[in-house]
C-alpha cells in the first residue's frame, strides 16, 4: 500500500517570494509521482510528474519538483509566486502497473498575500 | 478544459435518497476513474472501469456502485445517502495503454450536498 504525507496544511507567502510545498511518500514498490493543483471551485489540473530519469522535473506555471529517493520526498518549488498561484496543491503517487490509481496527500493550501 | 464532462454540477438531496452521477470521458479514453473529495477523508480513489469492466476498487462503500456503458460513459450510483456522503465527486479518464504511463484527465466534478 502507498501513502502520501503533505507536511503543511497551509502555507502563506508574500507575492514574489519563493515557496516550497513539502511531500513525503511511502511505498513498497516503485511509483510515479505527481503534483496537482486545484483552483477555487475547479477540478484538478496536473502541474508536473516524475516518471523516471532526471530527478528535477519542471511543470507548468514555473513550478518544479525534485524527486529524492533516499528521503522518499517530492517537494514542489517556485522561485517567485504570484497572486494567481493561490490554490490547493495535492501531491500524489501511483503504481507503475495495474490500475495506476492515484493516492493523494491531504493537500496544502497556498495563500499568496500582496 | 480537460475534455471530461460531468453532470450535474451540483446536486442537493435528502438523507436516504439515491442519486446518479454521470461522467463522459475524453474521446478515445477507455478507462474511467471515480474519486471522492471530502473534508474528512480528503481525495480518495473509489473505483476504476476499463472498457466496460471493473478494474480496481478502492474505498467505495457498499451503498455505492458504478458502471461503464458500451459508449464508455460511466455512472456512479449512490444510495441510502447519509450526511457524510456530502462531497465533491470527480471522474477522470485515461487511455490506459498497458505498460505505459497513462495520464488521468479530471472532470470539473459534481458537488453533492446531502441535507
Coordinates of C-alpha atoms in Angstrom, one line a residue:
Chain A
X1 CA 0.0 0.0 0.0
X2 CA 1.1 3.5 -0.6
X3 CA 0.6 6.7 1.4
X4 CA 1.4 10.4 0.9
X5 CA 2.0 13.0 3.6
X6 CA 2.0 16.7 2.8
X7 CA 3.8 18.2 5.7
X8 CA 2.0 21.6 5.7
X9 CA -1.8 22.1 5.5
X10 CA -1.5 25.8 4.9
X11 CA 1.4 27.9 3.5
X12 CA 1.0 31.7 3.4
X13 CA 3.6 33.6 1.5
X14 CA 4.0 37.1 0.1
X15 CA 3.8 37.8 -3.6
X16 CA 7.2 37.4 -5.5
X17 CA 8.6 35.3 -2.6
X18 CA 9.9 31.8 -3.2
X19 CA 7.8 28.8 -1.9
X20 CA 8.3 25.2 -1.2
X21 CA 5.5 22.7 -0.6
X22 CA 6.7 19.5 1.1
X23 CA 5.6 16.0 0.2
X24 CA 6.8 12.6 1.5
X25 CA 5.6 9.3 0.3
X26 CA 5.7 5.7 1.4
X27 CA 5.6 2.7 -0.9
X28 CA 7.0 -0.8 -1.1
X29 CA 7.2 -0.6 -4.9
X30 CA 8.4 1.9 -7.4
X31 CA 5.9 4.7 -8.1
X32 CA 5.1 7.6 -10.3
X33 CA 4.9 10.9 -8.5
X34 CA 2.7 13.9 -9.3
X35 CA 1.6 17.4 -8.2
X36 CA -1.9 18.5 -9.0
X37 CA -3.4 22.0 -8.5
X38 CA -7.0 22.8 -7.7
X39 CA -8.1 26.4 -8.1
X40 CA -11.2 27.5 -6.2
X41 CA -14.3 25.8 -7.5
X42 CA -12.5 23.9 -10.2
X43 CA -11.2 20.4 -10.9
X44 CA -7.7 19.0 -10.7
X45 CA -5.0 20.0 -13.1
X46 CA -1.7 18.2 -13.5
X47 CA 1.2 20.6 -12.6
X48 CA 4.1 18.1 -13.1
X49 CA 5.0 14.5 -12.9
X50 CA 8.1 12.3 -12.3
X51 CA 8.1 9.1 -14.2
X52 CA 11.8 8.3 -14.5
X53 CA 15.2 9.8 -15.4
X54 CA 16.2 13.3 -14.2
X55 CA 15.2 13.9 -10.6
X56 CA 14.4 17.5 -11.2
X57 CA 11.2 17.9 -13.2
X58 CA 9.7 21.1 -14.5
X59 CA 6.0 21.8 -14.8
X60 CA 3.6 24.4 -15.8
X61 CA 3.4 27.9 -14.4
X62 CA 7.0 28.0 -13.4
X63 CA 6.8 25.2 -10.8
X64 CA 9.4 22.5 -10.4
X65 CA 9.9 19.5 -8.1
X66 CA 12.7 17.3 -7.1
X67 CA 12.5 13.6 -6.5
X68 CA 14.7 12.3 -3.7
X69 CA 14.5 8.5 -3.5
X70 CA 16.6 8.2 -0.3
X71 CA 14.3 10.6 1.6
X72 CA 11.2 9.4 -0.3
X73 CA 10.3 13.1 -0.9
X74 CA 9.0 15.0 -3.9
X75 CA 8.9 18.7 -2.8
X76 CA 7.4 21.3 -5.0
X77 CA 9.1 24.7 -5.5
X78 CA 8.6 28.0 -7.3
X79 CA 11.2 30.8 -7.1
X80 CA 8.6 33.7 -7.3
X81 CA 4.9 33.3 -6.7
X82 CA 2.0 35.3 -8.0
X83 CA -1.4 36.1 -6.6
X84 CA -2.8 33.7 -9.3
X85 CA -0.9 30.8 -7.6
X86 CA -3.4 30.9 -4.8
X87 CA -4.9 27.4 -4.8
X88 CA -4.8 23.9 -3.1
X89 CA -1.9 21.7 -4.1
X90 CA -2.0 17.9 -4.0
X91 CA 0.9 15.5 -4.1
X92 CA 0.0 12.0 -5.4
X93 CA 1.6 8.7 -6.3
X94 CA 0.5 5.8 -8.5
X95 CA 1.7 2.3 -9.3
X96 CA 3.7 1.6 -12.4
X97 CA 1.4 -1.2 -13.4
X98 CA -2.2 -2.2 -12.9
X99 CA -4.8 0.4 -12.3
X100 CA -2.4 3.2 -11.8
X101 CA -4.9 4.7 -9.3
X102 CA -3.8 7.9 -7.7
X103 CA -3.2 8.1 -3.9
X104 CA -3.3 11.7 -2.8
X105 CA -2.0 13.6 0.1
X106 CA -4.2 15.8 2.2
X107 CA -3.4 18.9 0.3
X108 CA -1.6 22.2 1.0
X109 CA -3.5 25.4 0.7
X110 CA -1.2 28.1 -0.7
X111 CA -2.2 31.6 0.0
X112 CA -0.4 34.5 -1.7
X113 CA -0.5 37.8 0.1
X114 CA 0.2 41.1 -1.7
Chain B
X1 CA -10.9 22.2 -20.5
X2 CA -9.8 18.6 -19.9
X3 CA -12.4 17.1 -22.3
X4 CA -14.0 15.1 -19.5
X5 CA -17.6 16.2 -18.7
X6 CA -19.6 15.5 -15.5
X7 CA -23.2 16.1 -14.9
X8 CA -24.8 17.5 -12.9
X9 CA -22.5 20.2 -11.5
X10 CA -24.4 20.4 -8.2
X11 CA -26.9 18.1 -6.6
X12 CA -28.8 18.7 -3.4
X13 CA -30.8 15.9 -1.9
X14 CA -32.0 14.4 1.4
X15 CA -30.8 11.6 3.6
X16 CA -32.0 8.2 2.5
X17 CA -32.3 9.2 -1.2
X18 CA -30.5 7.8 -4.2
X19 CA -28.6 9.8 -6.9
X20 CA -26.7 9.1 -10.1
X21 CA -23.7 11.0 -11.2
X22 CA -22.7 10.8 -14.8
X23 CA -19.2 11.1 -16.5
X24 CA -18.3 11.3 -20.2
X25 CA -14.6 10.5 -20.8
X26 CA -12.4 12.2 -23.3
X27 CA -12.8 10.9 -26.8
X28 CA -10.9 7.6 -27.2
X29 CA -10.2 7.1 -23.5
X30 CA -11.2 3.6 -22.4
X31 CA -10.6 4.0 -18.6
X32 CA -12.7 5.9 -16.1
X33 CA -11.8 6.5 -12.5
X34 CA -14.0 7.9 -9.8
X35 CA -12.7 9.9 -6.8
X36 CA -14.3 11.4 -3.8
X37 CA -13.1 14.6 -2.2
X38 CA -14.5 15.3 1.3
X39 CA -13.4 17.4 4.3
X40 CA -13.0 14.3 6.4
X41 CA -11.3 11.9 4.0
X42 CA -9.6 14.2 1.6
X43 CA -9.2 12.9 -2.0
X44 CA -9.7 9.2 -2.3
X45 CA -10.0 6.7 -5.1
X46 CA -13.3 4.9 -5.3
X47 CA -13.4 2.7 -8.4
X48 CA -12.0 2.2 -11.9
X49 CA -13.6 0.8 -15.1
X50 CA -11.8 -0.1 -18.2
X51 CA -13.7 -0.7 -21.4
X52 CA -16.9 -1.7 -19.5
X53 CA -15.2 -3.9 -16.9
X54 CA -14.4 -3.1 -13.3
X55 CA -10.6 -3.0 -13.0
X56 CA -9.9 -1.8 -9.5
X57 CA -11.8 -0.9 -6.3
X58 CA -10.8 1.5 -3.6
X59 CA -12.6 2.8 -0.5
X60 CA -16.0 2.5 -2.0
X61 CA -19.0 1.9 0.3
X62 CA -21.4 -1.0 -0.4
X63 CA -24.1 1.6 -0.8
X64 CA -22.2 3.0 -3.9
X65 CA -22.0 1.3 -7.2
X66 CA -20.7 2.2 -10.7
X67 CA -20.9 1.0 -14.2
X68 CA -19.4 1.8 -17.6
X69 CA -21.6 1.6 -20.6
X70 CA -20.7 0.5 -24.2
X71 CA -20.3 4.1 -25.3
X72 CA -17.8 4.4 -22.4
X73 CA -19.6 6.9 -20.3
X74 CA -19.8 6.0 -16.7
X75 CA -22.3 6.4 -13.9
X76 CA -21.8 6.4 -10.1
X77 CA -24.8 5.5 -8.1
X78 CA -25.1 6.5 -4.5
X79 CA -27.9 5.1 -2.4
X80 CA -29.3 5.4 1.1
X81 CA -27.5 8.7 1.3
X82 CA -26.1 9.9 4.6
X83 CA -24.9 13.4 5.6
X84 CA -21.3 12.2 5.4
X85 CA -21.7 11.4 1.7
X86 CA -21.7 15.1 1.0
X87 CA -18.6 15.7 -1.1
X88 CA -17.1 16.6 -4.4
X89 CA -17.1 13.6 -6.8
X90 CA -14.5 13.6 -9.6
X91 CA -14.3 11.5 -12.6
X92 CA -11.1 11.1 -14.5
X93 CA -10.3 9.3 -17.8
X94 CA -7.2 8.0 -19.3
X95 CA -6.2 6.0 -22.5
X96 CA -4.8 3.1 -20.3
X97 CA -2.2 1.7 -22.6
X98 CA -0.7 -1.3 -21.0
X99 CA 2.9 -1.0 -19.9
X100 CA 2.9 2.8 -20.2
X101 CA 2.2 5.8 -18.0
X102 CA -1.4 7.0 -18.6
X103 CA -2.2 10.5 -17.6
X104 CA -5.6 10.9 -15.9
X105 CA -7.6 13.9 -17.0
X106 CA -10.1 15.1 -14.5
X107 CA -13.6 16.5 -15.0
X108 CA -14.9 19.5 -13.1
X109 CA -16.6 17.4 -10.5
X110 CA -20.2 17.0 -9.1
X111 CA -20.8 18.6 -5.8
X112 CA -23.2 16.5 -3.8
X113 CA -24.9 18.0 -0.7
X114 CA -27.0 15.7 1.5
X115 CA -29.4 17.5 3.8

